[in-house]
PDB file of C-alpha atoms in Angstrom:
ATOM      1  CA  MET A  44     183.144 245.301 148.339  1.00 84.00           C
ATOM      2  CA  LYS A  45     180.490 243.949 150.685  1.00 94.00           C
ATOM      3  CA  ALA A  46     181.771 242.990 154.119  1.00 97.00           C
ATOM      4  CA  ILE A  47     178.390 241.591 155.169  1.00 97.00           C
ATOM      5  CA  GLU A  48     175.314 240.541 153.209  1.00 98.00           C
ATOM      6  CA  ILE A  49     172.168 239.504 155.049  1.00 98.00           C
ATOM      7  CA  LYS A  50     169.699 238.008 152.600  1.00 97.00           C
ATOM      8  CA  ASN A  51     166.053 237.445 153.569  1.00 98.00           C
ATOM      9  CA  VAL A  52     167.038 236.135 156.989  1.00 98.00           C
ATOM     10  CA  THR A  53     164.491 234.773 159.440  1.00 97.00           C
ATOM     11  CA  PHE A  54     165.533 233.341 162.793  1.00 96.00           C
ATOM     12  CA  ASN A  55     163.601 231.420 165.442  1.00 93.00           C
ATOM     13  CA  TYR A  56     165.055 230.228 168.716  1.00 90.00           C
ATOM     14  CA  GLU A  57     164.506 226.526 169.384  1.00 86.00           C
ATOM     15  CA  ASN A  58     160.999 225.644 170.583  1.00 83.00           C
ATOM     16  CA  SER A  59     159.706 229.108 169.684  1.00 81.00           C
ATOM     17  CA  LYS A  60     157.242 229.723 166.870  1.00 83.00           C
ATOM     18  CA  ILE A  61     157.720 233.501 166.986  1.00 89.00           C
ATOM     19  CA  PRO A  62     160.658 234.666 164.830  1.00 93.00           C
ATOM     20  CA  VAL A  63     163.137 237.055 166.441  1.00 95.00           C
ATOM     21  CA  ILE A  64     164.358 238.169 163.001  1.00 96.00           C
ATOM     22  CA  LYS A  65     161.822 238.366 160.159  1.00 96.00           C
ATOM     23  CA  ASP A  66     162.813 238.269 156.481  1.00 97.00           C
ATOM     24  CA  LEU A  67     165.563 240.831 157.033  1.00 97.00           C
ATOM     25  CA  SER A  68     167.920 241.966 154.276  1.00 97.00           C
ATOM     26  CA  LEU A  69     170.825 244.339 154.881  1.00 97.00           C
ATOM     27  CA  SER A  70     174.353 244.856 153.560  1.00 97.00           C
ATOM     28  CA  VAL A  71     177.435 246.559 154.984  1.00 97.00           C
ATOM     29  CA  ASP A  72     180.293 247.762 152.787  1.00 97.00           C
ATOM     30  CA  LYS A  73     183.911 247.104 153.717  1.00 97.00           C
ATOM     31  CA  GLY A  74     185.127 249.992 155.896  1.00 97.00           C
ATOM     32  CA  GLU A  75     181.604 251.227 156.601  1.00 98.00           C
ATOM     33  CA  PHE A  76     180.327 252.269 160.040  1.00 98.00           C
ATOM     34  CA  LEU A  77     176.801 250.965 160.649  1.00 98.00           C
ATOM     35  CA  CYS A  78     174.792 251.792 163.755  1.00 97.00           C
ATOM     36  CA  ILE A  79     171.857 249.550 164.671  1.00 97.00           C
ATOM     37  CA  LEU A  80     169.143 251.100 166.838  1.00 96.00           C
ATOM     38  CA  GLY A  81     166.100 249.506 168.412  1.00 93.00           C
ATOM     39  CA  GLU A  82     164.335 249.053 171.719  1.00 90.00           C
ATOM     40  CA  ASN A  83     164.879 245.984 173.905  1.00 88.00           C
ATOM     41  CA  GLY A  84     163.638 242.850 172.170  1.00 88.00           C
ATOM     42  CA  SER A  85     163.945 244.318 168.683  1.00 92.00           C
ATOM     43  CA  GLY A  86     166.427 241.642 167.579  1.00 93.00           C
ATOM     44  CA  LYS A  87     169.649 243.711 167.597  1.00 93.00           C
ATOM     45  CA  SER A  88     171.771 241.286 169.623  1.00 91.00           C
ATOM     46  CA  THR A  89     170.411 238.253 167.791  1.00 94.00           C
ATOM     47  CA  LEU A  90     171.393 239.861 164.495  1.00 95.00           C
ATOM     48  CA  SER A  91     174.960 240.414 165.731  1.00 93.00           C
ATOM     49  CA  ARG A  92     175.261 236.729 166.633  1.00 93.00           C
ATOM     50  CA  LEU A  93     173.958 235.729 163.222  1.00 96.00           C
ATOM     51  CA  ILE A  94     176.694 237.781 161.583  1.00 95.00           C
ATOM     52  CA  ASN A  95     179.573 235.936 163.230  1.00 89.00           C
ATOM     53  CA  GLY A  96     177.986 232.497 163.035  1.00 91.00           C
ATOM     54  CA  LEU A  97     177.163 232.045 166.727  1.00 91.00           C
ATOM     55  CA  LEU A  98     173.615 231.565 165.446  1.00 94.00           C
ATOM     56  CA  LEU A  99     172.505 230.257 162.047  1.00 95.00           C
ATOM     57  CA  PRO A 100     169.464 231.536 160.136  1.00 96.00           C
ATOM     58  CA  SER A 101     166.261 229.503 160.142  1.00 95.00           C
ATOM     59  CA  GLN A 102     165.780 230.850 156.611  1.00 96.00           C
ATOM     60  CA  GLY A 103     167.943 232.960 154.329  1.00 97.00           C
ATOM     61  CA  ASP A 104     171.701 233.474 154.280  1.00 97.00           C
ATOM     62  CA  VAL A 105     174.375 235.554 155.995  1.00 97.00           C
ATOM     63  CA  LEU A 106     177.568 236.143 154.021  1.00 97.00           C
ATOM     64  CA  VAL A 107     180.767 237.535 155.555  1.00 97.00           C
ATOM     65  CA  PHE A 108     183.175 238.583 152.790  1.00 96.00           C
ATOM     66  CA  GLY A 109     181.304 236.133 150.577  1.00 96.00           C
ATOM     67  CA  LEU A 110     181.510 233.214 153.043  1.00 96.00           C
ATOM     68  CA  ASN A 111     178.187 231.697 154.065  1.00 97.00           C
ATOM     69  CA  THR A 112     177.806 231.182 157.826  1.00 96.00           C
ATOM     70  CA  ARG A 113     175.900 227.960 157.042  1.00 95.00           C
ATOM     71  CA  ASP A 114     179.113 226.439 155.667  1.00 95.00           C
ATOM     72  CA  LYS A 115     180.664 224.748 158.715  1.00 92.00           C
ATOM     73  CA  ALA A 116     183.982 224.486 156.916  1.00 94.00           C
ATOM     74  CA  LYS A 117     184.138 228.304 156.893  1.00 93.00           C
ATOM     75  CA  THR A 118     183.107 228.901 160.531  1.00 91.00           C
ATOM     76  CA  TYR A 119     186.681 229.310 161.782  1.00 88.00           C
ATOM     77  CA  GLU A 120     187.556 231.789 159.026  1.00 91.00           C
ATOM     78  CA  ILE A 121     184.357 233.790 159.591  1.00 92.00           C
ATOM     79  CA  ARG A 122     184.888 234.073 163.340  1.00 87.00           C
ATOM     80  CA  LYS A 123     188.460 235.224 162.757  1.00 88.00           C
ATOM     81  CA  SER A 124     187.047 237.989 160.565  1.00 93.00           C
ATOM     82  CA  VAL A 125     184.452 239.214 163.071  1.00 94.00           C
ATOM     83  CA  GLY A 126     185.452 240.531 166.503  1.00 91.00           C
ATOM     84  CA  MET A 127     182.734 240.853 169.159  1.00 91.00           C
ATOM     85  CA  VAL A 128     182.597 243.187 172.163  1.00 90.00           C
ATOM     86  CA  PHE A 129     179.677 242.847 174.556  1.00 86.00           C
ATOM     87  CA  GLN A 130     177.940 245.043 177.118  1.00 82.00           C
ATOM     88  CA  ASN A 131     179.609 244.112 180.409  1.00 84.00           C
ATOM     89  CA  PRO A 132     183.435 244.359 180.307  1.00 80.00           C
ATOM     90  CA  ASP A 133     183.776 242.357 183.529  1.00 82.00           C
ATOM     91  CA  ASN A 134     182.202 239.344 181.829  1.00 81.00           C
ATOM     92  CA  GLN A 135     184.804 239.502 179.063  1.00 79.00           C
ATOM     93  CA  MET A 136     187.917 239.537 181.227  1.00 82.00           C
ATOM     94  CA  ILE A 137     189.386 236.034 181.382  1.00 82.00           C
ATOM     95  CA  ALA A 138     192.823 236.520 182.933  1.00 83.00           C
ATOM     96  CA  THR A 139     194.162 238.487 185.891  1.00 86.00           C
ATOM     97  CA  ILE A 140     196.691 240.613 183.984  1.00 91.00           C
ATOM     98  CA  VAL A 141     195.784 242.745 180.967  1.00 92.00           C
ATOM     99  CA  GLU A 142     198.340 241.240 178.566  1.00 91.00           C
ATOM    100  CA  ASP A 143     197.220 237.691 179.434  1.00 91.00           C
ATOM    101  CA  ASP A 144     193.621 238.657 178.807  1.00 91.00           C
ATOM    102  CA  ILE A 145     194.436 240.022 175.349  1.00 92.00           C
ATOM    103  CA  ALA A 146     196.507 236.936 174.550  1.00 92.00           C
ATOM    104  CA  PHE A 147     193.570 234.592 175.196  1.00 89.00           C
ATOM    105  CA  GLY A 148     192.024 234.864 171.712  1.00 87.00           C
ATOM    106  CA  PRO A 149     195.219 234.445 169.666  1.00 88.00           C
ATOM    107  CA  GLU A 150     196.333 231.539 171.879  1.00 88.00           C
ATOM    108  CA  ASN A 151     193.092 229.712 171.149  1.00 84.00           C
ATOM    109  CA  LEU A 152     193.698 230.247 167.446  1.00 81.00           C
ATOM    110  CA  GLY A 153     197.128 228.631 167.735  1.00 84.00           C
ATOM    111  CA  VAL A 154     199.054 231.816 166.969  1.00 88.00           C
ATOM    112  CA  PRO A 155     202.825 231.427 167.708  1.00 90.00           C
ATOM    113  CA  SER A 156     203.986 233.034 170.974  1.00 87.00           C
ATOM    114  CA  ASP A 157     206.274 235.614 169.319  1.00 87.00           C
ATOM    115  CA  GLU A 158     203.394 236.727 167.083  1.00 93.00           C
ATOM    116  CA  ILE A 159     201.055 236.916 170.106  1.00 91.00           C
ATOM    117  CA  GLY A 160     203.453 239.395 171.743  1.00 90.00           C
ATOM    118  CA  LYS A 161     203.310 241.604 168.644  1.00 92.00           C
ATOM    119  CA  ARG A 162     199.517 241.407 168.575  1.00 92.00           C
ATOM    120  CA  ILE A 163     199.254 242.385 172.239  1.00 92.00           C
ATOM    121  CA  ASP A 164     201.372 245.484 171.601  1.00 93.00           C
ATOM    122  CA  PHE A 165     199.377 246.330 168.456  1.00 91.00           C
ATOM    123  CA  ALA A 166     196.022 245.914 170.220  1.00 92.00           C
ATOM    124  CA  LEU A 167     197.021 247.976 173.270  1.00 92.00           C
ATOM    125  CA  LYS A 168     198.369 250.751 171.060  1.00 90.00           C
ATOM    126  CA  SER A 169     195.132 250.755 169.056  1.00 89.00           C
ATOM    127  CA  VAL A 170     193.103 251.522 172.194  1.00 89.00           C
ATOM    128  CA  ASN A 171     195.702 253.803 173.815  1.00 88.00           C
ATOM    129  CA  MET A 172     196.299 251.439 176.744  1.00 90.00           C
ATOM    130  CA  GLU A 173     199.975 250.499 176.309  1.00 91.00           C
ATOM    131  CA  ARG A 174     200.954 251.518 179.833  1.00 92.00           C
ATOM    132  CA  TYR A 175     198.420 249.113 181.369  1.00 91.00           C
ATOM    133  CA  LYS A 176     199.979 245.979 179.871  1.00 92.00           C
ATOM    134  CA  LYS A 177     201.071 244.539 183.239  1.00 92.00           C
ATOM    135  CA  VAL A 178     198.164 245.911 185.296  1.00 91.00           C
ATOM    136  CA  ALA A 179     195.488 243.741 186.922  1.00 89.00           C
ATOM    137  CA  GLY A 180     192.280 244.168 184.936  1.00 87.00           C
ATOM    138  CA  GLN A 181     190.103 244.592 188.011  1.00 87.00           C
ATOM    139  CA  LYS A 182     191.994 247.791 188.916  1.00 89.00           C
ATOM    140  CA  LEU A 183     190.799 249.514 185.746  1.00 90.00           C
ATOM    141  CA  SER A 184     187.802 251.819 185.352  1.00 89.00           C
ATOM    142  CA  GLY A 185     184.769 250.709 183.362  1.00 88.00           C
ATOM    143  CA  GLY A 186     185.867 252.617 180.279  1.00 88.00           C
ATOM    144  CA  GLN A 187     189.384 251.219 180.519  1.00 90.00           C
ATOM    145  CA  LYS A 188     188.057 247.664 180.893  1.00 90.00           C
ATOM    146  CA  GLN A 189     185.927 248.083 177.785  1.00 89.00           C
ATOM    147  CA  ARG A 190     188.937 249.377 175.863  1.00 89.00           C
ATOM    148  CA  ILE A 191     190.815 246.240 176.938  1.00 91.00           C
ATOM    149  CA  ALA A 192     187.846 244.154 175.754  1.00 90.00           C
ATOM    150  CA  ILE A 193     188.153 245.876 172.369  1.00 91.00           C
ATOM    151  CA  ALA A 194     191.906 245.186 172.402  1.00 91.00           C
ATOM    152  CA  GLY A 195     191.162 241.506 173.051  1.00 90.00           C
ATOM    153  CA  ALA A 196     188.948 241.441 169.973  1.00 90.00           C
ATOM    154  CA  LEU A 197     191.563 243.278 167.889  1.00 91.00           C
ATOM    155  CA  ALA A 198     194.279 240.784 168.841  1.00 91.00           C
ATOM    156  CA  VAL A 199     192.491 238.193 166.700  1.00 89.00           C
ATOM    157  CA  MET A 200     193.048 240.637 163.786  1.00 91.00           C
ATOM    158  CA  PRO A 201     189.407 240.858 162.627  1.00 92.00           C
ATOM    159  CA  GLU A 202     188.271 242.899 159.650  1.00 95.00           C
ATOM    160  CA  ILE A 203     184.884 243.592 161.239  1.00 96.00           C
ATOM    161  CA  LEU A 204     184.238 244.790 164.793  1.00 95.00           C
ATOM    162  CA  ILE A 205     180.755 244.406 166.322  1.00 95.00           C
ATOM    163  CA  LEU A 206     180.027 246.243 169.562  1.00 93.00           C
ATOM    164  CA  ASP A 207     176.818 245.082 171.236  1.00 91.00           C
ATOM    165  CA  GLU A 208     175.672 247.792 173.683  1.00 88.00           C
ATOM    166  CA  SER A 209     179.324 248.139 174.674  1.00 87.00           C
ATOM    167  CA  THR A 210     178.854 251.613 176.187  1.00 86.00           C
ATOM    168  CA  ALA A 211     175.610 250.862 178.046  1.00 83.00           C
ATOM    169  CA  MET A 212     177.231 250.301 181.456  1.00 81.00           C
ATOM    170  CA  LEU A 213     179.749 253.141 181.261  1.00 82.00           C
ATOM    171  CA  ASP A 214     179.744 256.627 182.749  1.00 84.00           C
ATOM    172  CA  PRO A 215     179.974 259.613 180.338  1.00 86.00           C
ATOM    173  CA  LEU A 216     183.788 259.671 180.481  1.00 86.00           C
ATOM    174  CA  GLY A 217     184.005 255.930 179.834  1.00 83.00           C
ATOM    175  CA  ARG A 218     181.601 256.243 176.903  1.00 85.00           C
ATOM    176  CA  GLU A 219     183.676 259.056 175.426  1.00 88.00           C
ATOM    177  CA  GLU A 220     186.878 257.000 175.744  1.00 87.00           C
ATOM    178  CA  VAL A 221     185.373 253.968 174.018  1.00 86.00           C
ATOM    179  CA  LEU A 222     183.661 255.957 171.257  1.00 91.00           C
ATOM    180  CA  SER A 223     186.933 257.727 170.485  1.00 91.00           C
ATOM    181  CA  VAL A 224     188.631 254.349 170.000  1.00 89.00           C
ATOM    182  CA  ILE A 225     185.769 253.119 167.797  1.00 92.00           C
ATOM    183  CA  LYS A 226     185.963 256.222 165.579  1.00 93.00           C
ATOM    184  CA  ASP A 227     189.728 255.853 165.172  1.00 92.00           C
ATOM    185  CA  LEU A 228     189.425 252.166 164.265  1.00 92.00           C
ATOM    186  CA  ASN A 229     186.837 252.960 161.615  1.00 94.00           C
ATOM    187  CA  LYS A 230     188.989 255.762 160.194  1.00 94.00           C
ATOM    188  CA  SER A 231     191.830 253.249 159.880  1.00 92.00           C
ATOM    189  CA  GLY A 232     189.618 251.141 157.589  1.00 94.00           C
ATOM    190  CA  MET A 233     187.913 248.695 159.944  1.00 94.00           C
ATOM    191  CA  THR A 234     184.273 247.840 159.325  1.00 97.00           C
ATOM    192  CA  VAL A 235     182.309 248.727 162.466  1.00 96.00           C
ATOM    193  CA  ILE A 236     178.818 247.736 163.596  1.00 97.00           C
ATOM    194  CA  LEU A 237     177.685 249.561 166.717  1.00 96.00           C
ATOM    195  CA  ILE A 238     174.531 248.326 168.439  1.00 94.00           C
ATOM    196  CA  THR A 239     173.251 250.941 170.859  1.00 90.00           C
ATOM    197  CA  HIS A 240     170.228 252.661 172.353  1.00 84.00           C
ATOM    198  CA  TYR A 241     172.036 256.013 172.621  1.00 87.00           C
ATOM    199  CA  MET A 242     170.777 258.217 169.810  1.00 89.00           C
ATOM    200  CA  ASP A 243     173.813 260.515 169.905  1.00 89.00           C
ATOM    201  CA  GLU A 244     176.124 257.558 169.191  1.00 92.00           C
ATOM    202  CA  ALA A 245     174.287 256.951 165.936  1.00 94.00           C
ATOM    203  CA  LEU A 246     175.588 260.299 164.669  1.00 93.00           C
ATOM    204  CA  LEU A 247     179.072 258.765 164.406  1.00 94.00           C
ATOM    205  CA  ALA A 248     177.959 256.247 161.791  1.00 96.00           C
ATOM    206  CA  ASP A 249     177.829 256.322 158.001  1.00 97.00           C
ATOM    207  CA  LYS A 250     174.511 254.499 158.011  1.00 97.00           C
ATOM    208  CA  VAL A 251     171.814 253.821 160.616  1.00 97.00           C
ATOM    209  CA  ALA A 252     169.392 250.879 160.698  1.00 97.00           C
ATOM    210  CA  VAL A 253     166.352 250.746 162.977  1.00 97.00           C
ATOM    211  CA  LEU A 254     164.965 247.354 163.990  1.00 96.00           C
ATOM    212  CA  SER A 255     161.586 246.680 165.546  1.00 95.00           C
ATOM    213  CA  SER A 256     160.126 243.248 166.278  1.00 94.00           C
ATOM    214  CA  GLY A 257     162.889 241.686 164.190  1.00 95.00           C
ATOM    215  CA  GLU A 258     162.156 243.750 161.089  1.00 96.00           C
ATOM    216  CA  LEU A 259     164.223 246.445 159.389  1.00 97.00           C
ATOM    217  CA  LYS A 260     162.053 249.554 159.623  1.00 97.00           C
ATOM    218  CA  LEU A 261     164.360 252.435 158.704  1.00 97.00           C
ATOM    219  CA  LEU A 262     167.699 252.692 156.918  1.00 97.00           C
ATOM    220  CA  GLY A 263     169.614 255.798 155.913  1.00 97.00           C
ATOM    221  CA  THR A 264     172.120 258.413 156.982  1.00 96.00           C
ATOM    222  CA  PRO A 265     172.102 259.410 160.665  1.00 95.00           C
ATOM    223  CA  THR A 266     170.332 262.727 160.024  1.00 93.00           C
ATOM    224  CA  GLU A 267     167.739 261.091 157.763  1.00 95.00           C
ATOM    225  CA  VAL A 268     166.868 258.440 160.332  1.00 96.00           C
ATOM    226  CA  LEU A 269     167.122 260.515 163.511  1.00 94.00           C
ATOM    227  CA  SER A 270     164.867 263.261 162.150  1.00 93.00           C
ATOM    228  CA  ASN A 271     162.256 260.810 160.860  1.00 94.00           C
ATOM    229  CA  PRO A 272     159.022 261.056 162.904  1.00 92.00           C
ATOM    230  CA  GLN A 273     158.521 257.304 162.449  1.00 95.00           C
ATOM    231  CA  ILE A 274     161.268 256.514 164.968  1.00 94.00           C
ATOM    232  CA  LYS A 275     158.725 257.221 167.714  1.00 92.00           C
ATOM    233  CA  ASN A 276     156.729 254.225 166.460  1.00 94.00           C
ATOM    234  CA  TYR A 277     159.680 251.951 167.235  1.00 94.00           C
ATOM    235  CA  GLY A 278     160.359 252.914 170.853  1.00 91.00           C
ATOM    236  CA  LEU A 279     162.948 255.590 170.008  1.00 92.00           C
ATOM    237  CA  ASP A 280     163.015 259.370 170.226  1.00 90.00           C
ATOM    238  CA  TYR A 281     164.798 262.307 168.652  1.00 89.00           C
ATOM    239  CA  PRO A 282     168.273 263.244 169.925  1.00 90.00           C
ATOM    240  CA  ARG A 283     167.765 265.812 172.696  1.00 89.00           C
ATOM    241  CA  PRO A 284     169.423 268.769 170.844  1.00 89.00           C
ATOM    242  CA  TYR A 285     167.206 268.151 167.790  1.00 89.00           C
ATOM    243  CA  TYR A 286     164.086 267.930 169.969  1.00 87.00           C
ATOM    244  CA  ILE A 287     164.919 271.216 171.756  1.00 88.00           C
ATOM    245  CA  ALA A 288     165.645 273.026 168.484  1.00 86.00           C
ATOM    246  CA  GLN A 289     162.374 271.813 166.980  1.00 88.00           C
ATOM    247  CA  LYS A 290     160.405 273.044 170.011  1.00 89.00           C
ATOM    248  CA  LEU A 291     162.115 276.433 169.894  1.00 86.00           C
ATOM    249  CA  LYS A 292     161.249 276.823 166.218  1.00 85.00           C
ATOM    250  CA  GLU A 293     157.643 275.734 166.828  1.00 86.00           C
ATOM    251  CA  ASN A 294     157.413 278.535 169.388  1.00 84.00           C
ATOM    252  CA  GLY A 295     158.440 281.151 166.857  1.00 81.00           C
ATOM    253  CA  LEU A 296     162.168 281.514 167.386  1.00 80.00           C
ATOM    254  CA  PRO A 297     164.197 282.004 164.145  1.00 83.00           C
ATOM    255  CA  ILE A 298     166.533 279.079 164.672  1.00 82.00           C
ATOM    256  CA  ASN A 299     167.970 276.371 162.439  1.00 82.00           C
ATOM    257  CA  ALA A 300     166.141 273.361 163.850  1.00 80.00           C
ATOM    258  CA  ASN A 301     168.187 270.740 161.973  1.00 85.00           C
ATOM    259  CA  VAL A 302     170.848 270.361 164.658  1.00 86.00           C
ATOM    260  CA  PHE A 303     171.708 267.041 166.272  1.00 87.00           C
ATOM    261  CA  THR A 304     174.585 267.709 168.680  1.00 87.00           C
ATOM    262  CA  LYS A 305     174.735 269.861 171.797  1.00 87.00           C
ATOM    263  CA  GLU A 306     177.623 271.804 170.253  1.00 88.00           C
ATOM    264  CA  ASP A 307     175.570 272.714 167.176  1.00 86.00           C
ATOM    265  CA  LEU A 308     172.593 273.655 169.360  1.00 85.00           C
ATOM    266  CA  ALA A 309     174.809 275.898 171.504  1.00 87.00           C
ATOM    267  CA  GLU A 310     176.092 277.611 168.372  1.00 87.00           C
ATOM    268  CA  GLU A 311     172.554 278.272 167.139  1.00 82.00           C
ATOM    269  CA  LEU A 312     171.537 279.684 170.524  1.00 83.00           C
ATOM    270  CA  CYS A 313     174.567 281.986 170.546  1.00 85.00           C
ATOM    271  CA  LYS A 314     173.584 283.294 167.094  1.00 80.00           C
ATOM    272  CA  LEU A 315     170.033 283.818 168.353  1.00 77.00           C
ATOM    273  CA  PHE A 316     171.148 285.798 171.404  1.00 76.00           C
ATOM    274  CA  GLN A 317     173.495 287.935 169.285  1.00 75.00           C
ATOM    275  CA  LYS A 318     170.585 288.870 167.017  1.00 66.00           C
ATOM    276  CA  GLY A 319     168.513 289.783 170.066  1.00 55.00           C
TER     277      GLY A 319
END
């Protein structure tokens, strides 16, 4: 079943003749993990807002579980289905206390108070933050704040979670915390779209799309896309472990150069040293 279908979509912002998205078609299966890569200005964030109906296509159609975002009667249902998490967690915190912040979305949907309590507990458990229920949000680390932002999105009970550069402002530990939550949510069956400029994060996905100037340039598995020389044409580069392995092989070392993680590269180097 298709969770999202983007059909020949073009989008122009008002008073602009230059389209941000150009005749783009893309689909995401239910339960799939899609990573969208692209340099600044490639159209990644605009595409995410088209998916949940914050923006409407100038041409073409966006369908979310078969519902067209152009149909105003379906806007409420679509936005319930698509949770959004943005780059800066501080900008997403509405209330002083964590549980009040998570309750904000369900309250605006008119969810009964007893059900809201259950959703808060569910959302906090999903991001491993149960013990912070009564804590002031501003006392949390960046990674913890972003996990609370994810919990706030989950409290609306979406079927799709879109994360727009949600690890960009985090330190390595914060990134690891958030990515672990994202992986677990996807394993539980949630459809995930991760927009990022970190190449290593793309390795977590089932499918990777590369955008440039609003056009879909590459689409495939992580290893297919990240090893494709064309990514350099779109402001991207190889993952560092892959780049190092390629250079070592070019210089005559008998190494498997098709490695994409630092762990796999370390293993290949250990094998190399043992042979020596």
